[in-house]
């Protein structure tokens, strides 16, 4: 067994690998870029070495640097995690050339499966069912359009060397093909260094079901059942679960055996995932094979009682698979939700910022099948801590939240509860969206397909609602108590002077004060509080009740609002009061008229960058008349393209950046005049 391994990755997966290595008594070496100098994965490993600037192509994608660090630190093997160089055959070969074990499949298997088009040709020979499409080498735009016309729309364009939803476009018509192909190729070359694409029939209401396979060097190959990854946004997974709802034993066996056949066809070794697209009628087609550990591997671990990272390490060291097919069983149900720094209401735009407050649900362990501590009812795999920053350089994942239940109903209930307990302040997240998704009729009822989010858009993106009175009351109490504490601290020796403290004390009458809050949609909340000897009288929108604070533990408050007890957590971030209560997260901006006196309105007429990134296309010229919704500028950030469109009919007055320019968050991209 290895004594020391280098983890050629960062964030959550680096921490995940380090945890298993520690349990196995294996020392770990972390690598980090300049942007990750204080990252969690650096702290949890035994050693850490800087490998360059923040940009991945100058650090985490530099195989020669990683190998040099491994050799210098005495590591015997490299675990690539997922992403970066995990599916890079040249890197695997380079490791072998210097005597380092690559904890992953052989380079030959990666080459065979690394090209989606070549892989599908192999699968056709292995009698694995395929979706109708074109997977060849001819990349002429006109020829590809002819193939799309032959297949019939809608057609899915996919980067041949891609993954993670990048370089994918659904084309609804022949007229839309040219622009979609150009965008797909730009994103593919940026993300993978290869702009080759394939085209295939886009199935309506398909499910995305994948099979976890594992093979050793002794000829053993098994499948560890399936995961349903149908719930996606922009072709990227949002929720994953195991086993797949509605899966019959016969279909599971057929898909598992097809996945094993696919793995054996390329001489596979290690952990891999064979992804299938499945029709509602039960038919399924090979989509691709990911020659690495998947992001969603924890749900398989939860239902099988296995540590797949440990299996990877043991197989790479030449050991046999710890279990054979007959020894594997499914216990219960597991669901994983990906907690992202992104804004679902703004097209899932990534959010950049610092995790100024982070509180997670507690992990709970119990016994199952005589195995102490397995599985956890709630498990969190994360690579960040409170105070860490989500930067524009890498994927904006904050954590993976995984729950286990004796059945799907219990797992759903635990996921909803855990999401209610997750608190993040400092940047936008998808937590509230995930909670609506988990509790929605479609997911709860297992009415699954890859278009679930789009089909249920109105339910998942409801119109803005008023913030509950209880949340406003909690924010008001938190504000007043904060003022009271500050004034008491500043009063020094005059602590007995009621005039010098913010207690609301008046000599001949009760002090009445109107507060001014607003929500993110600009709606105003103006509670009137009258200070009383033991609390306040609270008035808002015709409601008049007594209000009192009966328990406070830091930012956790318990108040009495009339006859109702309300509990919550209030975190202040500048002028924003983040209120967590009743399973919801509400943000109220305190409008202090003195704090913002004299500030001018922001300059109008300019379209700004929604986040830091690079301009990859300018689609409008100076003086051009455009219609609402017309694409004006395309930016690339987080390895994804984001289109800046005209908000109204109007005229482009000035282009402020050129293709290739880097722009900061909020930077004006062009001057735009709205049509009269």
mmCIF file of N, CA and C in Angstrom, residues 17-114:
data_model
loop_
_atom_site.group_PDB
_atom_site.id
_atom_site.type_symbol
_atom_site.label_atom_id
_atom_site.label_comp_id
_atom_site.label_asym_id
_atom_site.label_seq_id
_atom_site.Cartn_x
_atom_site.Cartn_y
_atom_site.Cartn_z
ATOM 1 N N UNK A 17 -10.679 13.210 -0.683
ATOM 2 C CA UNK A 17 -9.622 12.211 -0.855
ATOM 3 C C UNK A 17 -8.718 12.192 0.376
ATOM 4 N N UNK A 18 -8.400 13.358 0.897
ATOM 5 C CA UNK A 18 -7.523 13.443 2.066
ATOM 6 C C UNK A 18 -8.134 12.739 3.277
ATOM 7 N N UNK A 19 -9.461 12.831 3.430
ATOM 8 C CA UNK A 19 -10.119 12.200 4.575
ATOM 9 C C UNK A 19 -9.967 10.681 4.528
ATOM 10 N N UNK A 20 -10.165 10.083 3.356
ATOM 11 C CA UNK A 20 -10.000 8.635 3.234
ATOM 12 C C UNK A 20 -8.549 8.227 3.418
ATOM 13 N N UNK A 21 -7.626 8.986 2.827
ATOM 14 C CA UNK A 21 -6.208 8.666 2.975
ATOM 15 C C UNK A 21 -5.795 8.692 4.446
ATOM 16 N N UNK A 22 -6.278 9.683 5.170
ATOM 17 C CA UNK A 22 -5.950 9.778 6.595
ATOM 18 C C UNK A 22 -6.455 8.552 7.348
ATOM 19 N N UNK A 23 -7.681 8.141 7.040
ATOM 20 C CA UNK A 23 -8.251 6.963 7.700
ATOM 21 C C UNK A 23 -7.447 5.703 7.375
ATOM 22 N N UNK A 24 -6.853 5.657 6.184
ATOM 23 C CA UNK A 24 -6.057 4.499 5.766
ATOM 24 C C UNK A 24 -4.607 4.585 6.229
ATOM 25 N N UNK A 25 -4.242 5.684 6.893
ATOM 26 C CA UNK A 25 -2.874 5.841 7.359
ATOM 27 C C UNK A 25 -1.909 6.273 6.279
ATOM 28 N N UNK A 26 -2.437 6.903 5.215
ATOM 29 C CA UNK A 26 -1.611 7.362 4.098
ATOM 30 C C UNK A 26 -1.405 8.870 4.210
ATOM 31 N N UNK A 27 -0.177 9.332 4.119
ATOM 32 C CA UNK A 27 0.099 10.769 4.167
ATOM 33 C C UNK A 27 -0.275 11.413 2.834
ATOM 34 N N UNK A 28 -0.631 12.701 2.890
ATOM 35 C CA UNK A 28 -1.103 13.400 1.695
ATOM 36 C C UNK A 28 -0.315 14.682 1.447
ATOM 37 N N UNK A 29 -0.160 14.991 0.164
ATOM 38 C CA UNK A 29 0.472 16.240 -0.264
ATOM 39 C C UNK A 29 -0.567 17.040 -1.038
ATOM 40 N N UNK A 30 -0.830 18.250 -0.607
ATOM 41 C CA UNK A 30 -1.746 19.141 -1.319
ATOM 42 C C UNK A 30 -0.949 20.042 -2.251
ATOM 43 N N UNK A 31 -1.577 20.458 -3.338
ATOM 44 C CA UNK A 31 -1.018 21.491 -4.204
ATOM 45 C C UNK A 31 -2.012 22.643 -4.238
ATOM 46 N N UNK A 32 -1.513 23.848 -4.431
ATOM 47 C CA UNK A 32 -2.421 24.990 -4.410
ATOM 48 C C UNK A 32 -1.890 26.111 -5.288
ATOM 49 N N UNK A 33 -2.818 26.864 -5.846
ATOM 50 C CA UNK A 33 -2.470 28.053 -6.613
ATOM 51 C C UNK A 33 -2.376 29.246 -5.672
ATOM 52 N N UNK A 34 -1.946 30.368 -6.208
ATOM 53 C CA UNK A 34 -1.869 31.583 -5.388
ATOM 54 C C UNK A 34 -3.221 31.937 -4.787
ATOM 55 N N UNK A 35 -4.305 31.693 -5.545
ATOM 56 C CA UNK A 35 -5.646 32.030 -5.060
ATOM 57 C C UNK A 35 -6.092 31.116 -3.930
ATOM 58 N N UNK A 36 -5.458 29.941 -3.804
ATOM 59 C CA UNK A 36 -5.879 28.946 -2.815
ATOM 60 C C UNK A 36 -4.906 28.802 -1.650
ATOM 61 N N UNK A 37 -4.064 29.788 -1.438
ATOM 62 C CA UNK A 37 -3.033 29.668 -0.404
ATOM 63 C C UNK A 37 -3.613 29.358 0.974
ATOM 64 N N UNK A 38 -4.800 29.891 1.266
ATOM 65 C CA UNK A 38 -5.413 29.668 2.582
ATOM 66 C C UNK A 38 -6.622 28.742 2.506
ATOM 67 N N UNK A 39 -6.693 27.933 1.455
ATOM 68 C CA UNK A 39 -7.861 27.077 1.244
ATOM 69 C C UNK A 39 -7.898 25.911 2.232
ATOM 70 N N UNK A 40 -9.091 25.362 2.384
ATOM 71 C CA UNK A 40 -9.301 24.260 3.328
ATOM 72 C C UNK A 40 -8.465 23.041 2.960
ATOM 73 N N UNK A 41 -8.376 22.718 1.667
ATOM 74 C CA UNK A 41 -7.648 21.497 1.287
ATOM 75 C C UNK A 41 -6.166 21.602 1.628
ATOM 76 N N UNK A 42 -5.649 22.806 1.672
ATOM 77 C CA UNK A 42 -4.257 23.008 2.075
ATOM 78 C C UNK A 42 -4.083 22.658 3.554
ATOM 79 N N UNK A 43 -5.064 23.041 4.350
ATOM 80 C CA UNK A 43 -4.982 22.828 5.795
ATOM 81 C C UNK A 43 -5.157 21.363 6.196
ATOM 82 N N UNK A 44 -5.947 20.589 5.429
ATOM 83 C CA UNK A 44 -6.263 19.222 5.866
ATOM 84 C C UNK A 44 -5.232 18.194 5.412
ATOM 85 N N UNK A 45 -4.302 18.583 4.544
ATOM 86 C CA UNK A 45 -3.269 17.645 4.090
ATOM 87 C C UNK A 45 -2.008 17.770 4.952
ATOM 88 N N UNK A 46 -1.158 16.761 4.870
ATOM 89 C CA UNK A 46 0.053 16.749 5.692
ATOM 90 C C UNK A 46 1.102 17.728 5.185
ATOM 91 N N UNK A 47 1.151 17.926 3.875
ATOM 92 C CA UNK A 47 2.071 18.884 3.260
ATOM 93 C C UNK A 47 1.313 19.654 2.190
ATOM 94 N N UNK A 48 1.849 20.816 1.820
ATOM 95 C CA UNK A 48 1.217 21.615 0.771
ATOM 96 C C UNK A 48 2.297 22.382 0.015
ATOM 97 N N UNK A 49 2.154 22.415 -1.319
ATOM 98 C CA UNK A 49 3.153 23.065 -2.167
ATOM 99 C C UNK A 49 2.450 23.974 -3.171
ATOM 100 N N UNK A 50 2.942 25.212 -3.301
ATOM 101 C CA UNK A 50 2.401 26.154 -4.276
ATOM 102 C C UNK A 50 2.851 25.756 -5.678
ATOM 103 N N UNK A 51 1.893 25.797 -6.638
ATOM 104 C CA UNK A 51 2.235 25.398 -8.003
ATOM 105 C C UNK A 51 1.955 26.496 -9.031
ATOM 106 N N UNK A 52 1.725 27.734 -8.576
ATOM 107 C CA UNK A 52 1.619 28.799 -9.560
ATOM 108 C C UNK A 52 0.452 29.733 -9.387
ATOM 109 N N UNK A 53 0.219 30.580 -10.392
ATOM 110 C CA UNK A 53 -0.840 31.597 -10.338
ATOM 111 C C UNK A 53 -2.238 30.995 -10.266
ATOM 112 N N UNK A 54 -3.214 31.877 -10.084
ATOM 113 C CA UNK A 54 -4.602 31.449 -9.895
ATOM 114 C C UNK A 54 -5.168 30.719 -11.101
ATOM 115 N N UNK A 55 -4.848 31.174 -12.297
ATOM 116 C CA UNK A 55 -5.412 30.559 -13.493
ATOM 117 C C UNK A 55 -5.063 29.076 -13.534
ATOM 118 N N UNK A 56 -6.070 28.231 -13.758
ATOM 119 C CA UNK A 56 -5.859 26.782 -13.729
ATOM 120 C C UNK A 56 -4.815 26.337 -14.740
ATOM 121 N N UNK A 57 -4.778 26.991 -15.902
ATOM 122 C CA UNK A 57 -3.827 26.575 -16.939
ATOM 123 C C UNK A 57 -2.391 26.846 -16.528
ATOM 124 N N UNK A 58 -2.196 27.654 -15.492
ATOM 125 C CA UNK A 58 -0.856 27.940 -14.998
ATOM 126 C C UNK A 58 -0.575 27.236 -13.671
ATOM 127 N N UNK A 59 -1.511 26.424 -13.207
ATOM 128 C CA UNK A 59 -1.316 25.749 -11.920
ATOM 129 C C UNK A 59 -1.869 24.319 -11.972
ATOM 130 N N UNK A 60 -3.166 24.160 -11.730
ATOM 131 C CA UNK A 60 -3.737 22.817 -11.606
ATOM 132 C C UNK A 60 -3.727 22.017 -12.911
ATOM 133 N N UNK A 61 -3.559 22.681 -14.037
ATOM 134 C CA UNK A 61 -3.503 21.980 -15.316
ATOM 135 C C UNK A 61 -2.075 21.757 -15.803
ATOM 136 N N UNK A 62 -1.106 22.093 -14.973
ATOM 137 C CA UNK A 62 0.306 21.923 -15.348
ATOM 138 C C UNK A 62 0.808 20.575 -14.830
ATOM 139 N N UNK A 63 0.692 19.553 -15.670
ATOM 140 C CA UNK A 63 1.081 18.215 -15.253
ATOM 141 C C UNK A 63 2.534 18.106 -14.854
ATOM 142 N N UNK A 64 3.414 18.819 -15.535
ATOM 143 C CA UNK A 64 4.838 18.737 -15.202
ATOM 144 C C UNK A 64 5.116 19.268 -13.798
ATOM 145 N N UNK A 65 4.408 20.325 -13.412
ATOM 146 C CA UNK A 65 4.582 20.859 -12.056
ATOM 147 C C UNK A 65 4.101 19.852 -11.014
ATOM 148 N N UNK A 66 2.960 19.239 -11.278
ATOM 149 C CA UNK A 66 2.390 18.280 -10.323
ATOM 150 C C UNK A 66 3.321 17.087 -10.144
ATOM 151 N N UNK A 67 3.859 16.574 -11.228
ATOM 152 C CA UNK A 67 4.767 15.432 -11.151
ATOM 153 C C UNK A 67 6.047 15.808 -10.414
ATOM 154 N N UNK A 68 6.561 17.003 -10.683
ATOM 155 C CA UNK A 68 7.775 17.455 -9.999
ATOM 156 C C UNK A 68 7.557 17.543 -8.493
ATOM 157 N N UNK A 69 6.397 18.044 -8.079
ATOM 158 C CA UNK A 69 6.092 18.139 -6.648
ATOM 159 C C UNK A 69 5.971 16.743 -6.042
ATOM 160 N N UNK A 70 5.307 15.828 -6.750
ATOM 161 C CA UNK A 70 5.154 14.464 -6.242
ATOM 162 C C UNK A 70 6.514 13.816 -6.011
ATOM 163 N N UNK A 71 7.409 13.967 -6.968
ATOM 164 C CA UNK A 71 8.734 13.366 -6.832
ATOM 165 C C UNK A 71 9.538 14.033 -5.719
ATOM 166 N N UNK A 72 9.437 15.346 -5.623
ATOM 167 C CA UNK A 72 10.204 16.080 -4.611
ATOM 168 C C UNK A 72 9.743 15.759 -3.191
ATOM 169 N N UNK A 73 8.462 15.463 -3.028
ATOM 170 C CA UNK A 73 7.912 15.190 -1.692
ATOM 171 C C UNK A 73 7.895 13.712 -1.348
ATOM 172 N N UNK A 74 8.317 12.856 -2.279
ATOM 173 C CA UNK A 74 8.347 11.425 -2.001
ATOM 174 C C UNK A 74 7.009 10.724 -2.135
ATOM 175 N N UNK A 75 6.064 11.338 -2.836
ATOM 176 C CA UNK A 75 4.770 10.684 -3.060
ATOM 177 C C UNK A 75 4.958 9.530 -4.037
ATOM 178 N N UNK A 76 4.181 8.465 -3.820
ATOM 179 C CA UNK A 76 4.273 7.288 -4.681
ATOM 180 C C UNK A 76 3.155 7.236 -5.718
ATOM 181 N N UNK A 77 2.132 8.047 -5.514
ATOM 182 C CA UNK A 77 0.974 8.013 -6.406
ATOM 183 C C UNK A 77 0.322 9.377 -6.458
ATOM 184 N N UNK A 78 -0.461 9.604 -7.512
ATOM 185 C CA UNK A 78 -1.200 10.860 -7.675
ATOM 186 C C UNK A 78 -2.678 10.536 -7.832
ATOM 187 N N UNK A 79 -3.505 11.163 -7.007
ATOM 188 C CA UNK A 79 -4.958 11.067 -7.158
ATOM 189 C C UNK A 79 -5.431 12.355 -7.832
ATOM 190 N N UNK A 80 -6.052 12.251 -9.012
ATOM 191 C CA UNK A 80 -6.414 13.467 -9.742
ATOM 192 C C UNK A 80 -7.767 14.056 -9.377
ATOM 193 N N UNK A 81 -8.557 13.373 -8.523
ATOM 194 C CA UNK A 81 -9.901 13.871 -8.214
ATOM 195 C C UNK A 81 -10.786 13.816 -9.433
ATOM 196 N N UNK A 82 -11.572 14.877 -9.653
ATOM 197 C CA UNK A 82 -12.341 14.997 -10.899
ATOM 198 C C UNK A 82 -12.104 16.385 -11.470
ATOM 199 N N UNK A 83 -12.320 16.537 -12.771
ATOM 200 C CA UNK A 83 -11.985 17.795 -13.425
ATOM 201 C C UNK A 83 -10.483 17.899 -13.624
ATOM 202 N N UNK A 84 -10.014 19.065 -14.032
ATOM 203 C CA UNK A 84 -8.596 19.317 -14.270
ATOM 204 C C UNK A 84 -7.977 18.190 -15.108
ATOM 205 N N UNK A 85 -7.008 17.450 -14.563
ATOM 206 C CA UNK A 85 -6.281 16.448 -15.348
ATOM 207 C C UNK A 85 -6.768 15.020 -15.094
ATOM 208 N N UNK A 86 -7.941 14.882 -14.489
ATOM 209 C CA UNK A 86 -8.414 13.545 -14.107
ATOM 210 C C UNK A 86 -8.673 12.637 -15.301
ATOM 211 N N UNK A 87 -8.973 13.208 -16.471
ATOM 212 C CA UNK A 87 -9.234 12.399 -17.654
ATOM 213 C C UNK A 87 -8.237 12.722 -18.775
ATOM 214 N N UNK A 88 -7.037 13.096 -18.377
ATOM 215 C CA UNK A 88 -5.998 13.465 -19.324
ATOM 216 C C UNK A 88 -5.028 12.302 -19.492
ATOM 217 N N UNK A 89 -5.116 11.635 -20.645
ATOM 218 C CA UNK A 89 -4.303 10.444 -20.882
ATOM 219 C C UNK A 89 -2.810 10.763 -20.885
ATOM 220 N N UNK A 90 -2.427 11.925 -21.428
ATOM 221 C CA UNK A 90 -1.020 12.302 -21.467
ATOM 222 C C UNK A 90 -0.452 12.441 -20.059
ATOM 223 N N UNK A 91 -1.267 12.972 -19.147
ATOM 224 C CA UNK A 91 -0.813 13.114 -17.760
ATOM 225 C C UNK A 91 -0.630 11.732 -17.124
ATOM 226 N N UNK A 92 -1.554 10.831 -17.375
ATOM 227 C CA UNK A 92 -1.432 9.472 -16.836
ATOM 228 C C UNK A 92 -0.169 8.796 -17.364
ATOM 229 N N UNK A 93 0.099 8.975 -18.652
ATOM 230 C CA UNK A 93 1.320 8.411 -19.240
ATOM 231 C C UNK A 93 2.564 9.019 -18.598
ATOM 232 N N UNK A 94 2.532 10.334 -18.386
ATOM 233 C CA UNK A 94 3.684 11.017 -17.800
ATOM 234 C C UNK A 94 3.958 10.518 -16.378
ATOM 235 N N UNK A 95 2.900 10.234 -15.639
ATOM 236 C CA UNK A 95 3.069 9.673 -14.289
ATOM 237 C C UNK A 95 3.768 8.318 -14.372
ATOM 238 N N UNK A 96 3.282 7.483 -15.291
ATOM 239 C CA UNK A 96 3.860 6.143 -15.431
ATOM 240 C C UNK A 96 5.331 6.198 -15.821
ATOM 241 N N UNK A 97 5.696 7.148 -16.653
ATOM 242 C CA UNK A 97 7.080 7.251 -17.131
ATOM 243 C C UNK A 97 8.079 7.509 -16.011
ATOM 244 N N UNK A 98 7.628 8.157 -14.932
ATOM 245 C CA UNK A 98 8.541 8.449 -13.818
ATOM 246 C C UNK A 98 8.283 7.553 -12.612
ATOM 247 N N UNK A 99 7.446 6.532 -12.794
ATOM 248 C CA UNK A 99 7.214 5.571 -11.725
ATOM 249 C C UNK A 99 6.166 5.951 -10.711
ATOM 250 N N UNK A 100 5.321 6.925 -11.040
ATOM 251 C CA UNK A 100 4.228 7.314 -10.142
ATOM 252 C C UNK A 100 2.955 6.564 -10.537
ATOM 253 N N UNK A 101 2.271 6.024 -9.559
ATOM 254 C CA UNK A 101 0.993 5.372 -9.837
ATOM 255 C C UNK A 101 -0.076 6.449 -10.047
ATOM 256 N N UNK A 102 -0.858 6.286 -11.093
ATOM 257 C CA UNK A 102 -1.974 7.199 -11.356
ATOM 258 C C UNK A 102 -3.230 6.536 -10.820
ATOM 259 N N UNK A 103 -3.870 7.159 -9.842
ATOM 260 C CA UNK A 103 -5.043 6.557 -9.207
ATOM 261 C C UNK A 103 -6.257 6.847 -10.083
ATOM 262 N N UNK A 104 -6.328 6.089 -11.151
ATOM 263 C CA UNK A 104 -7.361 6.254 -12.153
ATOM 264 C C UNK A 104 -7.188 5.180 -13.206
ATOM 265 N N UNK A 105 -7.937 5.255 -14.291
ATOM 266 C CA UNK A 105 -7.879 4.221 -15.324
ATOM 267 C C UNK A 105 -6.620 4.323 -16.175
ATOM 268 N N UNK A 106 -6.330 3.291 -16.972
ATOM 269 C CA UNK A 106 -5.191 3.361 -17.887
ATOM 270 C C UNK A 106 -5.389 4.469 -18.911
ATOM 271 N N UNK A 107 -4.282 5.014 -19.395
ATOM 272 C CA UNK A 107 -4.362 6.063 -20.409
ATOM 273 C C UNK A 107 -5.092 5.578 -21.650
ATOM 274 N N UNK A 108 -4.930 4.308 -21.984
ATOM 275 C CA UNK A 108 -5.599 3.767 -23.169
ATOM 276 C C UNK A 108 -7.115 3.827 -23.036
ATOM 277 N N UNK A 109 -7.627 3.550 -21.831
ATOM 278 C CA UNK A 109 -9.070 3.610 -21.600
ATOM 279 C C UNK A 109 -9.567 5.046 -21.675
ATOM 280 N N UNK A 110 -8.768 5.968 -21.145
ATOM 281 C CA UNK A 110 -9.157 7.375 -21.214
ATOM 282 C C UNK A 110 -9.191 7.863 -22.654
ATOM 283 N N UNK A 111 -8.221 7.421 -23.442
ATOM 284 C CA UNK A 111 -8.225 7.827 -24.846
ATOM 285 C C UNK A 111 -9.436 7.248 -25.571
ATOM 286 N N UNK A 112 -9.759 6.014 -25.270
ATOM 287 C CA UNK A 112 -10.877 5.365 -25.938
ATOM 288 C C UNK A 112 -12.191 6.042 -25.612
ATOM 289 N N UNK A 113 -12.353 6.453 -24.357
ATOM 290 C CA UNK A 113 -13.617 7.050 -23.925
ATOM 291 C C UNK A 113 -13.575 8.572 -23.905
ATOM 292 N N UNK A 114 -12.383 9.162 -24.066
ATOM 293 C CA UNK A 114 -12.256 10.614 -23.966
ATOM 294 C C UNK A 114 -12.924 11.356 -25.096
#
